[in-house]
């Protein structure tokens, strides 16, 4: 499949600059990627793509979230007017690639026609093809027409590499989610109490404002409990007016508005696009069986079940059935 962008004033220098940006900073356009690592040496199999006009290299795109995406290797075939990327297809049961899984794609500068040709060596139109055409290609054209000074990673200023940093960040983030979750429900996992009869609620009781997901979680908890108490739906504007002043101020610094926060917690409360009303969600829809039908990814429980935590009748689903955490109180 071929796409041509014509009538653009791009010289070789700007074209190569755009290639360099995508080679060394793929995370600028691909949010699944945290950094890139180039092969220190090529073996005999890697060199099979080498020709008299092409330079062959190999890079690995490092996934930002390794629990969902796996790293992706790619061959790079380049010369002074084109660059071709050939992802090495890997099959993983638990994760999917952090980049496109097409056979190959190429950027080519047609100098005498003031044209950039983008070729994808795949005929099927899917999400990956659309991402290449609608996200990567426009960004690449923008780089070609901008005087952006490219720079590679300056490792001398870092104590550890970006890869090590990202792995440690994900480990701490995952651990922190579980720690804050247990603390929020009054479960002490610090093992400070030797006596099993001693209350584990002491640390949570002295907190002036216990939180799990900071502002977003507090907003949803407030609206969830209000809907339970009043037993009637809310409009978005009414929900805004109900929020305490502190939460209202904090909401201003959050990405997106109240509607986007509600949509990210649709397992607790839901927004109906037709009636424009906010109501309590149906807990039966939080079943793991239903969730797996919507997504083939392995589920990792990282959010609490609002019905188990805050509803007077608790959650109608068992811990095994529910897609969200049931913490013993």
PDB file of C-alpha atoms in Angstrom:
ATOM      1  CA  UNK A   1       0.000   0.000   0.000  1.00  0.00           C
ATOM      2  CA  UNK A   2       1.473   3.331  -1.075  1.00  0.00           C
ATOM      3  CA  UNK A   3       0.897   6.907   0.147  1.00  0.00           C
ATOM      4  CA  UNK A   4       2.407   9.971  -1.540  1.00  0.00           C
ATOM      5  CA  UNK A   5       2.780  13.392   0.035  1.00  0.00           C
ATOM      6  CA  UNK A   6       3.421  15.860  -2.795  1.00  0.00           C
ATOM      7  CA  UNK A   7       4.327  19.533  -3.164  1.00  0.00           C
ATOM      8  CA  UNK A   8       6.542  19.719  -0.110  1.00  0.00           C
ATOM      9  CA  UNK A   9       9.847  21.554  -0.028  1.00  0.00           C
ATOM     10  CA  UNK A  10      12.140  18.992   1.617  1.00  0.00           C
ATOM     11  CA  UNK A  11      15.837  18.494   0.937  1.00  0.00           C
ATOM     12  CA  UNK A  12      18.014  15.507   1.801  1.00  0.00           C
ATOM     13  CA  UNK A  13      19.341  17.109   4.973  1.00  0.00           C
ATOM     14  CA  UNK A  14      15.859  17.608   6.463  1.00  0.00           C
ATOM     15  CA  UNK A  15      14.756  14.160   5.286  1.00  0.00           C
ATOM     16  CA  UNK A  16      17.735  12.502   7.000  1.00  0.00           C
ATOM     17  CA  UNK A  17      17.106  14.615  10.106  1.00  0.00           C
ATOM     18  CA  UNK A  18      13.528  13.304  10.296  1.00  0.00           C
ATOM     19  CA  UNK A  19      14.793   9.741   9.886  1.00  0.00           C
ATOM     20  CA  UNK A  20      17.292  10.309  12.681  1.00  0.00           C
ATOM     21  CA  UNK A  21      14.544  11.529  15.028  1.00  0.00           C
ATOM     22  CA  UNK A  22      12.420   8.442  14.396  1.00  0.00           C
ATOM     23  CA  UNK A  23      15.456   6.158  14.731  1.00  0.00           C
ATOM     24  CA  UNK A  24      16.593   7.479  18.102  1.00  0.00           C
ATOM     25  CA  UNK A  25      13.384   8.922  19.585  1.00  0.00           C
ATOM     26  CA  UNK A  26      10.503   6.621  18.580  1.00  0.00           C
ATOM     27  CA  UNK A  27       8.781   7.331  21.913  1.00  0.00           C
ATOM     28  CA  UNK A  28       7.904  10.815  20.595  1.00  0.00           C
ATOM     29  CA  UNK A  29       5.268   9.275  18.330  1.00  0.00           C
ATOM     30  CA  UNK A  30       4.812   5.788  19.835  1.00  0.00           C
ATOM     31  CA  UNK A  31       3.574   6.095  23.419  1.00  0.00           C
ATOM     32  CA  UNK A  32       4.031   2.368  24.038  1.00  0.00           C
ATOM     33  CA  UNK A  33       7.809   2.791  23.754  1.00  0.00           C
ATOM     34  CA  UNK A  34      10.124   4.218  26.398  1.00  0.00           C
ATOM     35  CA  UNK A  35      13.490   4.148  24.577  1.00  0.00           C
ATOM     36  CA  UNK A  36      15.448   2.332  21.873  1.00  0.00           C
ATOM     37  CA  UNK A  37      18.532   0.095  21.930  1.00  0.00           C
ATOM     38  CA  UNK A  38      20.711  -0.558  18.874  1.00  0.00           C
ATOM     39  CA  UNK A  39      22.506  -3.840  18.321  1.00  0.00           C
ATOM     40  CA  UNK A  40      26.197  -3.619  19.172  1.00  0.00           C
ATOM     41  CA  UNK A  41      27.015  -6.062  16.375  1.00  0.00           C
ATOM     42  CA  UNK A  42      25.230  -7.915  13.572  1.00  0.00           C
ATOM     43  CA  UNK A  43      25.459 -11.653  12.998  1.00  0.00           C
ATOM     44  CA  UNK A  44      25.493 -13.457   9.649  1.00  0.00           C
ATOM     45  CA  UNK A  45      21.684 -13.768   9.515  1.00  0.00           C
ATOM     46  CA  UNK A  46      21.278 -10.060  10.150  1.00  0.00           C
ATOM     47  CA  UNK A  47      23.534  -9.177   7.229  1.00  0.00           C
ATOM     48  CA  UNK A  48      21.425 -11.075   4.675  1.00  0.00           C
ATOM     49  CA  UNK A  49      19.572  -7.819   3.881  1.00  0.00           C
ATOM     50  CA  UNK A  50      22.772  -5.960   3.122  1.00  0.00           C
ATOM     51  CA  UNK A  51      23.259  -4.822  -0.475  1.00  0.00           C
ATOM     52  CA  UNK A  52      25.628  -2.500  -2.232  1.00  0.00           C
ATOM     53  CA  UNK A  53      23.379   0.510  -1.630  1.00  0.00           C
ATOM     54  CA  UNK A  54      21.790  -0.247   1.735  1.00  0.00           C
ATOM     55  CA  UNK A  55      23.215   0.063   5.219  1.00  0.00           C
ATOM     56  CA  UNK A  56      21.731  -2.503   7.605  1.00  0.00           C
ATOM     57  CA  UNK A  57      21.200  -1.897  11.293  1.00  0.00           C
ATOM     58  CA  UNK A  58      19.068  -3.451  14.004  1.00  0.00           C
ATOM     59  CA  UNK A  59      17.228  -1.797  16.871  1.00  0.00           C
ATOM     60  CA  UNK A  60      15.044  -2.905  19.765  1.00  0.00           C
ATOM     61  CA  UNK A  61      12.082  -0.789  20.834  1.00  0.00           C
ATOM     62  CA  UNK A  62      11.817  -1.048  24.623  1.00  0.00           C
ATOM     63  CA  UNK A  63       8.222  -1.305  25.837  1.00  0.00           C
ATOM     64  CA  UNK A  64       7.044   1.234  28.394  1.00  0.00           C
ATOM     65  CA  UNK A  65       4.724  -1.237  30.133  1.00  0.00           C
ATOM     66  CA  UNK A  66       6.206  -4.763  29.934  1.00  0.00           C
ATOM     67  CA  UNK A  67       3.152  -6.278  31.631  1.00  0.00           C
ATOM     68  CA  UNK A  68       1.098  -5.412  28.528  1.00  0.00           C
ATOM     69  CA  UNK A  69       3.603  -5.039  25.672  1.00  0.00           C
ATOM     70  CA  UNK A  70       6.808  -6.849  24.779  1.00  0.00           C
ATOM     71  CA  UNK A  71       9.951  -5.333  23.241  1.00  0.00           C
ATOM     72  CA  UNK A  72      10.141  -5.255  19.447  1.00  0.00           C
ATOM     73  CA  UNK A  73      13.184  -5.909  17.250  1.00  0.00           C
ATOM     74  CA  UNK A  74      13.443  -4.260  13.827  1.00  0.00           C
ATOM     75  CA  UNK A  75      15.857  -4.367  10.925  1.00  0.00           C
ATOM     76  CA  UNK A  76      16.667  -0.974   9.385  1.00  0.00           C
ATOM     77  CA  UNK A  77      17.733  -0.699   5.735  1.00  0.00           C
ATOM     78  CA  UNK A  78      18.782   2.815   4.806  1.00  0.00           C
ATOM     79  CA  UNK A  79      20.545   4.977   2.250  1.00  0.00           C
ATOM     80  CA  UNK A  80      20.623   8.730   1.617  1.00  0.00           C
ATOM     81  CA  UNK A  81      17.077   8.919   0.180  1.00  0.00           C
ATOM     82  CA  UNK A  82      15.153   6.101   1.890  1.00  0.00           C
ATOM     83  CA  UNK A  83      14.813   4.101   5.080  1.00  0.00           C
ATOM     84  CA  UNK A  84      12.974   0.817   5.473  1.00  0.00           C
ATOM     85  CA  UNK A  85      11.862  -0.783   8.747  1.00  0.00           C
ATOM     86  CA  UNK A  86      11.304  -4.531   8.942  1.00  0.00           C
ATOM     87  CA  UNK A  87       9.782  -5.587  12.288  1.00  0.00           C
ATOM     88  CA  UNK A  88      10.790  -9.068  13.368  1.00  0.00           C
ATOM     89  CA  UNK A  89       7.519 -10.808  14.171  1.00  0.00           C
ATOM     90  CA  UNK A  90       7.428 -12.389  17.618  1.00  0.00           C
ATOM     91  CA  UNK A  91       4.558 -14.400  19.062  1.00  0.00           C
ATOM     92  CA  UNK A  92       3.776 -13.932  22.732  1.00  0.00           C
ATOM     93  CA  UNK A  93       0.873 -15.481  24.627  1.00  0.00           C
ATOM     94  CA  UNK A  94       0.618 -12.866  27.360  1.00  0.00           C
ATOM     95  CA  UNK A  95       1.638  -9.595  25.708  1.00  0.00           C
ATOM     96  CA  UNK A  96       1.529  -7.889  22.336  1.00  0.00           C
ATOM     97  CA  UNK A  97       4.156  -5.928  20.454  1.00  0.00           C
ATOM     98  CA  UNK A  98       4.884  -2.342  21.429  1.00  0.00           C
ATOM     99  CA  UNK A  99       5.092  -1.521  17.702  1.00  0.00           C
ATOM    100  CA  UNK A 100       3.403  -2.419  14.421  1.00  0.00           C
ATOM    101  CA  UNK A 101       3.417  -6.018  13.245  1.00  0.00           C
ATOM    102  CA  UNK A 102       3.497  -5.498   9.473  1.00  0.00           C
ATOM    103  CA  UNK A 103       6.004  -7.094   7.129  1.00  0.00           C
ATOM    104  CA  UNK A 104       7.806  -3.794   6.408  1.00  0.00           C
ATOM    105  CA  UNK A 105       7.320  -0.067   5.806  1.00  0.00           C
ATOM    106  CA  UNK A 106       9.504   2.482   4.032  1.00  0.00           C
ATOM    107  CA  UNK A 107       9.986   6.258   3.789  1.00  0.00           C
ATOM    108  CA  UNK A 108      11.439   7.473   0.486  1.00  0.00           C
ATOM    109  CA  UNK A 109      12.361  10.950  -0.729  1.00  0.00           C
ATOM    110  CA  UNK A 110      11.587  11.581  -4.430  1.00  0.00           C
ATOM    111  CA  UNK A 111      13.809  14.636  -4.873  1.00  0.00           C
ATOM    112  CA  UNK A 112      12.933  15.675  -8.427  1.00  0.00           C
ATOM    113  CA  UNK A 113       9.178  15.497  -7.686  1.00  0.00           C
ATOM    114  CA  UNK A 114       9.220  17.226  -4.264  1.00  0.00           C
ATOM    115  CA  UNK A 115       7.492  14.185  -2.891  1.00  0.00           C
ATOM    116  CA  UNK A 116       7.773  11.774   0.042  1.00  0.00           C
ATOM    117  CA  UNK A 117       6.536   8.274  -0.647  1.00  0.00           C
ATOM    118  CA  UNK A 118       5.434   6.086   2.244  1.00  0.00           C
ATOM    119  CA  UNK A 119       5.054   2.405   1.424  1.00  0.00           C
ATOM    120  CA  UNK A 120       3.584  -0.265   3.683  1.00  0.00           C
ATOM    121  CA  UNK A 121       4.223  -3.803   2.469  1.00  0.00           C
ATOM    122  CA  UNK A 122       0.873  -5.088   3.642  1.00  0.00           C
ATOM    123  CA  UNK A 123      -2.542  -4.920   1.990  1.00  0.00           C
ATOM    124  CA  UNK A 124      -4.852  -5.320   4.959  1.00  0.00           C
ATOM    125  CA  UNK A 125      -6.295  -2.193   6.558  1.00  0.00           C
ATOM    126  CA  UNK A 126      -6.264  -2.554  10.330  1.00  0.00           C
ATOM    127  CA  UNK A 127      -5.416  -0.483  13.406  1.00  0.00           C
ATOM    128  CA  UNK A 128      -1.689  -0.833  12.786  1.00  0.00           C
ATOM    129  CA  UNK A 129      -2.005   0.353   9.204  1.00  0.00           C
ATOM    130  CA  UNK A 130      -4.142   3.300  10.305  1.00  0.00           C
ATOM    131  CA  UNK A 131      -1.590   4.215  12.994  1.00  0.00           C
ATOM    132  CA  UNK A 132       1.185   4.248  10.379  1.00  0.00           C
ATOM    133  CA  UNK A 133      -0.857   6.391   7.982  1.00  0.00           C
ATOM    134  CA  UNK A 134      -2.624   8.739  10.433  1.00  0.00           C
ATOM    135  CA  UNK A 135      -0.057   9.110  13.238  1.00  0.00           C
ATOM    136  CA  UNK A 136       3.459   8.243  12.105  1.00  0.00           C
ATOM    137  CA  UNK A 137       3.368   9.656   8.550  1.00  0.00           C
ATOM    138  CA  UNK A 138       2.035  13.162   9.508  1.00  0.00           C
ATOM    139  CA  UNK A 139       4.585  13.373  12.321  1.00  0.00           C
ATOM    140  CA  UNK A 140       7.395  12.369   9.966  1.00  0.00           C
ATOM    141  CA  UNK A 141       6.323  15.019   7.415  1.00  0.00           C
ATOM    142  CA  UNK A 142       6.304  17.629  10.173  1.00  0.00           C
ATOM    143  CA  UNK A 143       9.859  16.688  11.169  1.00  0.00           C
ATOM    144  CA  UNK A 144      10.955  16.960   7.538  1.00  0.00           C
ATOM    145  CA  UNK A 145       9.663  20.523   7.367  1.00  0.00           C
ATOM    146  CA  UNK A 146      11.026  21.656  10.757  1.00  0.00           C
ATOM    147  CA  UNK A 147      14.478  22.709  11.862  1.00  0.00           C
ATOM    148  CA  UNK A 148      14.591  20.321  14.808  1.00  0.00           C
ATOM    149  CA  UNK A 149      18.026  19.615  16.149  1.00  0.00           C
ATOM    150  CA  UNK A 150      18.238  15.907  16.851  1.00  0.00           C
ATOM    151  CA  UNK A 151      20.266  14.604  19.759  1.00  0.00           C
ATOM    152  CA  UNK A 152      20.866  11.091  20.967  1.00  0.00           C
ATOM    153  CA  UNK A 153      20.591   9.968  24.559  1.00  0.00           C
ATOM    154  CA  UNK A 154      23.310  11.485  26.750  1.00  0.00           C
ATOM    155  CA  UNK A 155      24.088   8.538  28.997  1.00  0.00           C
ATOM    156  CA  UNK A 156      26.975  10.269  30.777  1.00  0.00           C
ATOM    157  CA  UNK A 157      24.494  12.332  32.776  1.00  0.00           C
ATOM    158  CA  UNK A 158      22.578   9.291  34.040  1.00  0.00           C
ATOM    159  CA  UNK A 159      23.448   6.884  36.824  1.00  0.00           C
ATOM    160  CA  UNK A 160      21.429   4.121  35.131  1.00  0.00           C
ATOM    161  CA  UNK A 161      20.123   3.563  31.609  1.00  0.00           C
ATOM    162  CA  UNK A 162      16.564   4.413  30.597  1.00  0.00           C
ATOM    163  CA  UNK A 163      15.808   0.697  30.292  1.00  0.00           C
ATOM    164  CA  UNK A 164      16.833  -0.002  33.891  1.00  0.00           C
ATOM    165  CA  UNK A 165      15.001   3.096  35.056  1.00  0.00           C
ATOM    166  CA  UNK A 166      11.784   2.038  33.293  1.00  0.00           C
ATOM    167  CA  UNK A 167      11.933  -1.513  34.698  1.00  0.00           C
ATOM    168  CA  UNK A 168      12.439  -0.188  38.220  1.00  0.00           C
ATOM    169  CA  UNK A 169       9.722   2.436  37.735  1.00  0.00           C
ATOM    170  CA  UNK A 170       7.200  -0.227  36.657  1.00  0.00           C
ATOM    171  CA  UNK A 171       8.171  -2.479  39.579  1.00  0.00           C
ATOM    172  CA  UNK A 172       7.776   0.310  42.127  1.00  0.00           C
ATOM    173  CA  UNK A 173       4.586   1.564  40.486  1.00  0.00           C
ATOM    174  CA  UNK A 174       2.989  -1.889  40.597  1.00  0.00           C
ATOM    175  CA  UNK A 175       4.114  -2.431  44.188  1.00  0.00           C
ATOM    176  CA  UNK A 176       2.914   1.033  45.205  1.00  0.00           C
ATOM    177  CA  UNK A 177      -0.554   0.432  43.743  1.00  0.00           C
ATOM    178  CA  UNK A 178      -1.018  -2.660  45.909  1.00  0.00           C
ATOM    179  CA  UNK A 179       0.462  -0.992  49.012  1.00  0.00           C
ATOM    180  CA  UNK A 180      -1.820   2.051  48.741  1.00  0.00           C
ATOM    181  CA  UNK A 181      -4.778  -0.200  48.065  1.00  0.00           C
ATOM    182  CA  UNK A 182      -4.224  -2.236  51.244  1.00  0.00           C
ATOM    183  CA  UNK A 183      -3.543   0.883  53.305  1.00  0.00           C
ATOM    184  CA  UNK A 184      -6.726   2.510  52.053  1.00  0.00           C
ATOM    185  CA  UNK A 185      -8.769  -0.404  53.390  1.00  0.00           C
ATOM    186  CA  UNK A 186      -6.941  -0.442  56.718  1.00  0.00           C
ATOM    187  CA  UNK A 187      -4.790  -3.498  56.091  1.00  0.00           C
ATOM    188  CA  UNK A 188      -1.279  -3.174  57.456  1.00  0.00           C
ATOM    189  CA  UNK A 189       1.263  -4.901  55.208  1.00  0.00           C
ATOM    190  CA  UNK A 190       4.321  -3.336  56.846  1.00  0.00           C
ATOM    191  CA  UNK A 191       4.383  -6.066  59.527  1.00  0.00           C
ATOM    192  CA  UNK A 192       4.899  -3.474  62.268  1.00  0.00           C
ATOM    193  CA  UNK A 193       2.432  -5.224  64.592  1.00  0.00           C
ATOM    194  CA  UNK A 194       3.771  -8.398  66.173  1.00  0.00           C
ATOM    195  CA  UNK A 195       0.471  -9.053  67.973  1.00  0.00           C
ATOM    196  CA  UNK A 196      -2.104 -10.439  65.502  1.00  0.00           C
ATOM    197  CA  UNK A 197      -4.889  -9.220  67.801  1.00  0.00           C
ATOM    198  CA  UNK A 198      -3.723  -5.616  67.565  1.00  0.00           C
ATOM    199  CA  UNK A 199      -5.804  -3.420  65.280  1.00  0.00           C
ATOM    200  CA  UNK A 200      -4.400  -2.826  61.825  1.00  0.00           C
ATOM    201  CA  UNK A 201      -6.573   0.246  61.261  1.00  0.00           C
ATOM    202  CA  UNK A 202      -4.468   2.622  63.358  1.00  0.00           C
ATOM    203  CA  UNK A 203      -2.322   4.035  60.548  1.00  0.00           C
ATOM    204  CA  UNK A 204      -5.283   4.601  58.244  1.00  0.00           C
ATOM    205  CA  UNK A 205      -7.397   6.186  60.970  1.00  0.00           C
ATOM    206  CA  UNK A 206      -4.860   8.920  61.704  1.00  0.00           C
ATOM    207  CA  UNK A 207      -4.700   9.942  58.050  1.00  0.00           C
ATOM    208  CA  UNK A 208      -6.634  13.141  57.496  1.00  0.00           C
ATOM    209  CA  UNK A 209      -7.463  12.257  53.893  1.00  0.00           C
ATOM    210  CA  UNK A 210      -6.931   8.610  52.888  1.00  0.00           C
ATOM    211  CA  UNK A 211      -6.624   8.234  49.117  1.00  0.00           C
ATOM    212  CA  UNK A 212      -5.975   5.504  46.607  1.00  0.00           C
ATOM    213  CA  UNK A 213      -5.818   7.162  43.224  1.00  0.00           C
ATOM    214  CA  UNK A 214      -5.339  10.702  44.549  1.00  0.00           C
ATOM    215  CA  UNK A 215      -7.683  13.300  43.096  1.00  0.00           C
ATOM    216  CA  UNK A 216      -9.380  11.055  40.535  1.00  0.00           C
ATOM    217  CA  UNK A 217     -10.111   8.299  43.033  1.00  0.00           C
ATOM    218  CA  UNK A 218     -11.375  10.793  45.635  1.00  0.00           C
ATOM    219  CA  UNK A 219     -13.724  12.422  43.110  1.00  0.00           C
ATOM    220  CA  UNK A 220     -15.200   9.077  42.050  1.00  0.00           C
ATOM    221  CA  UNK A 221     -15.543   7.935  45.664  1.00  0.00           C
ATOM    222  CA  UNK A 222     -17.353  11.173  46.559  1.00  0.00           C
ATOM    223  CA  UNK A 223     -19.786  10.892  43.622  1.00  0.00           C
ATOM    224  CA  UNK A 224     -20.287   7.150  44.174  1.00  0.00           C
ATOM    225  CA  UNK A 225     -21.296   7.669  47.811  1.00  0.00           C
ATOM    226  CA  UNK A 226     -23.501  10.645  46.900  1.00  0.00           C
ATOM    227  CA  UNK A 227     -25.362   8.603  44.263  1.00  0.00           C
ATOM    228  CA  UNK A 228     -25.860   5.812  46.792  1.00  0.00           C
ATOM    229  CA  UNK A 229     -27.215   8.202  49.416  1.00  0.00           C
ATOM    230  CA  UNK A 230     -29.499  10.264  47.174  1.00  0.00           C
ATOM    231  CA  UNK A 231     -30.527   7.347  44.928  1.00  0.00           C
ATOM    232  CA  UNK A 232     -30.943   9.574  41.871  1.00  0.00           C
ATOM    233  CA  UNK A 233     -28.884  10.431  38.800  1.00  0.00           C
ATOM    234  CA  UNK A 234     -26.771  13.556  38.280  1.00  0.00           C
ATOM    235  CA  UNK A 235     -25.939  15.794  35.347  1.00  0.00           C
ATOM    236  CA  UNK A 236     -22.282  16.720  34.754  1.00  0.00           C
ATOM    237  CA  UNK A 237     -22.866  20.310  35.832  1.00  0.00           C
ATOM    238  CA  UNK A 238     -24.630  19.176  39.018  1.00  0.00           C
ATOM    239  CA  UNK A 239     -21.728  16.811  39.776  1.00  0.00           C
ATOM    240  CA  UNK A 240     -19.257  19.689  39.353  1.00  0.00           C
ATOM    241  CA  UNK A 241     -21.269  21.845  41.770  1.00  0.00           C
ATOM    242  CA  UNK A 242     -21.416  19.063  44.367  1.00  0.00           C
ATOM    243  CA  UNK A 243     -17.649  18.581  44.561  1.00  0.00           C
ATOM    244  CA  UNK A 244     -15.985  20.078  47.668  1.00  0.00           C
ATOM    245  CA  UNK A 245     -13.908  23.189  46.928  1.00  0.00           C
ATOM    246  CA  UNK A 246     -10.632  21.328  47.470  1.00  0.00           C
ATOM    247  CA  UNK A 247     -11.493  18.583  44.984  1.00  0.00           C
ATOM    248  CA  UNK A 248     -12.833  21.162  42.533  1.00  0.00           C
ATOM    249  CA  UNK A 249      -9.512  23.033  42.607  1.00  0.00           C
ATOM    250  CA  UNK A 250      -7.505  19.824  42.232  1.00  0.00           C
ATOM    251  CA  UNK A 251      -9.679  18.768  39.286  1.00  0.00           C
ATOM    252  CA  UNK A 252      -8.453  21.807  37.342  1.00  0.00           C
ATOM    253  CA  UNK A 253      -4.902  20.406  37.307  1.00  0.00           C
ATOM    254  CA  UNK A 254      -5.968  16.939  36.109  1.00  0.00           C
ATOM    255  CA  UNK A 255      -5.688  15.836  32.483  1.00  0.00           C
ATOM    256  CA  UNK A 256      -9.146  15.913  30.930  1.00  0.00           C
ATOM    257  CA  UNK A 257     -12.305  16.957  32.716  1.00  0.00           C
ATOM    258  CA  UNK A 258     -14.800  15.314  35.019  1.00  0.00           C
ATOM    259  CA  UNK A 259     -16.344  13.346  32.159  1.00  0.00           C
ATOM    260  CA  UNK A 260     -13.028  11.688  31.208  1.00  0.00           C
ATOM    261  CA  UNK A 261     -12.385  10.752  34.862  1.00  0.00           C
ATOM    262  CA  UNK A 262     -15.836   9.150  35.093  1.00  0.00           C
ATOM    263  CA  UNK A 263     -15.193   7.210  31.882  1.00  0.00           C
ATOM    264  CA  UNK A 264     -11.953   5.830  33.328  1.00  0.00           C
ATOM    265  CA  UNK A 265     -13.913   4.565  36.368  1.00  0.00           C
ATOM    266  CA  UNK A 266     -16.917   3.245  34.463  1.00  0.00           C
ATOM    267  CA  UNK A 267     -16.868   0.129  36.655  1.00  0.00           C
ATOM    268  CA  UNK A 268     -18.056   2.323  39.560  1.00  0.00           C
ATOM    269  CA  UNK A 269     -20.206   5.047  38.009  1.00  0.00           C
ATOM    270  CA  UNK A 270     -21.226   5.564  34.392  1.00  0.00           C
ATOM    271  CA  UNK A 271     -22.076   8.451  32.074  1.00  0.00           C
ATOM    272  CA  UNK A 272     -24.878   7.846  29.573  1.00  0.00           C
ATOM    273  CA  UNK A 273     -24.067   9.748  26.331  1.00  0.00           C
ATOM    274  CA  UNK A 274     -27.752   9.767  25.332  1.00  0.00           C
ATOM    275  CA  UNK A 275     -29.364  11.024  28.546  1.00  0.00           C
ATOM    276  CA  UNK A 276     -26.209  12.916  29.677  1.00  0.00           C
ATOM    277  CA  UNK A 277     -26.763  11.537  33.193  1.00  0.00           C
ATOM    278  CA  UNK A 278     -24.370  10.005  35.729  1.00  0.00           C
ATOM    279  CA  UNK A 279     -25.585   6.893  37.552  1.00  0.00           C
ATOM    280  CA  UNK A 280     -24.241   3.976  39.579  1.00  0.00           C
ATOM    281  CA  UNK A 281     -22.754   1.291  37.327  1.00  0.00           C
ATOM    282  CA  UNK A 282     -24.098  -2.253  37.147  1.00  0.00           C
ATOM    283  CA  UNK A 283     -21.724  -4.404  39.259  1.00  0.00           C
ATOM    284  CA  UNK A 284     -22.685  -7.522  37.300  1.00  0.00           C
ATOM    285  CA  UNK A 285     -20.826  -6.030  34.300  1.00  0.00           C
ATOM    286  CA  UNK A 286     -17.569  -6.208  36.302  1.00  0.00           C
ATOM    287  CA  UNK A 287     -17.455  -9.961  35.896  1.00  0.00           C
ATOM    288  CA  UNK A 288     -14.085 -11.319  34.759  1.00  0.00           C
ATOM    289  CA  UNK A 289     -15.907 -13.482  32.200  1.00  0.00           C
ATOM    290  CA  UNK A 290     -17.466 -10.438  30.557  1.00  0.00           C
ATOM    291  CA  UNK A 291     -14.231  -8.450  30.709  1.00  0.00           C
ATOM    292  CA  UNK A 292     -12.284 -11.221  28.958  1.00  0.00           C
ATOM    293  CA  UNK A 293     -14.823 -11.186  26.134  1.00  0.00           C
ATOM    294  CA  UNK A 294     -14.033  -7.502  25.648  1.00  0.00           C
ATOM    295  CA  UNK A 295     -10.260  -7.961  25.804  1.00  0.00           C
ATOM    296  CA  UNK A 296      -7.945 -10.862  25.097  1.00  0.00           C
ATOM    297  CA  UNK A 297      -5.261  -9.492  27.417  1.00  0.00           C
ATOM    298  CA  UNK A 298      -4.573 -11.193  30.721  1.00  0.00           C
ATOM    299  CA  UNK A 299      -6.195  -9.102  33.435  1.00  0.00           C
ATOM    300  CA  UNK A 300      -4.191  -7.804  36.367  1.00  0.00           C
ATOM    301  CA  UNK A 301      -6.310  -6.430  39.193  1.00  0.00           C
ATOM    302  CA  UNK A 302      -4.938  -2.960  39.917  1.00  0.00           C
ATOM    303  CA  UNK A 303      -8.150  -1.128  40.883  1.00  0.00           C
ATOM    304  CA  UNK A 304     -10.431  -1.670  43.887  1.00  0.00           C
ATOM    305  CA  UNK A 305     -14.032  -2.781  43.630  1.00  0.00           C
ATOM    306  CA  UNK A 306     -16.121   0.225  44.682  1.00  0.00           C
ATOM    307  CA  UNK A 307     -19.147  -1.942  45.432  1.00  0.00           C
ATOM    308  CA  UNK A 308     -17.166  -4.172  47.799  1.00  0.00           C
ATOM    309  CA  UNK A 309     -15.584  -1.171  49.515  1.00  0.00           C
ATOM    310  CA  UNK A 310     -18.383   1.383  49.688  1.00  0.00           C
ATOM    311  CA  UNK A 311     -21.767  -0.170  48.863  1.00  0.00           C
ATOM    312  CA  UNK A 312     -23.842  -1.188  51.925  1.00  0.00           C
ATOM    313  CA  UNK A 313     -24.800  -4.432  50.178  1.00  0.00           C
ATOM    314  CA  UNK A 314     -21.218  -5.067  49.071  1.00  0.00           C
ATOM    315  CA  UNK A 315     -20.416  -6.619  45.665  1.00  0.00           C
ATOM    316  CA  UNK A 316     -22.739  -9.308  44.282  1.00  0.00           C
ATOM    317  CA  UNK A 317     -19.748 -11.013  42.662  1.00  0.00           C
ATOM    318  CA  UNK A 318     -17.258 -13.213  44.473  1.00  0.00           C
ATOM    319  CA  UNK A 319     -13.553 -12.347  44.595  1.00  0.00           C
ATOM    320  CA  UNK A 320     -12.912 -14.910  41.843  1.00  0.00           C
ATOM    321  CA  UNK A 321     -15.707 -13.543  39.635  1.00  0.00           C
ATOM    322  CA  UNK A 322     -15.002  -9.816  40.008  1.00  0.00           C
ATOM    323  CA  UNK A 323     -12.423  -8.142  37.762  1.00  0.00           C
ATOM    324  CA  UNK A 324     -11.492  -5.720  40.569  1.00  0.00           C
ATOM    325  CA  UNK A 325      -9.856  -6.074  43.976  1.00  0.00           C
ATOM    326  CA  UNK A 326     -11.862  -7.407  46.934  1.00  0.00           C
ATOM    327  CA  UNK A 327      -9.762  -6.559  49.973  1.00  0.00           C
ATOM    328  CA  UNK A 328     -10.614  -8.195  53.259  1.00  0.00           C
ATOM    329  CA  UNK A 329     -11.375  -5.572  55.891  1.00  0.00           C
TER     330      UNK A 329
END
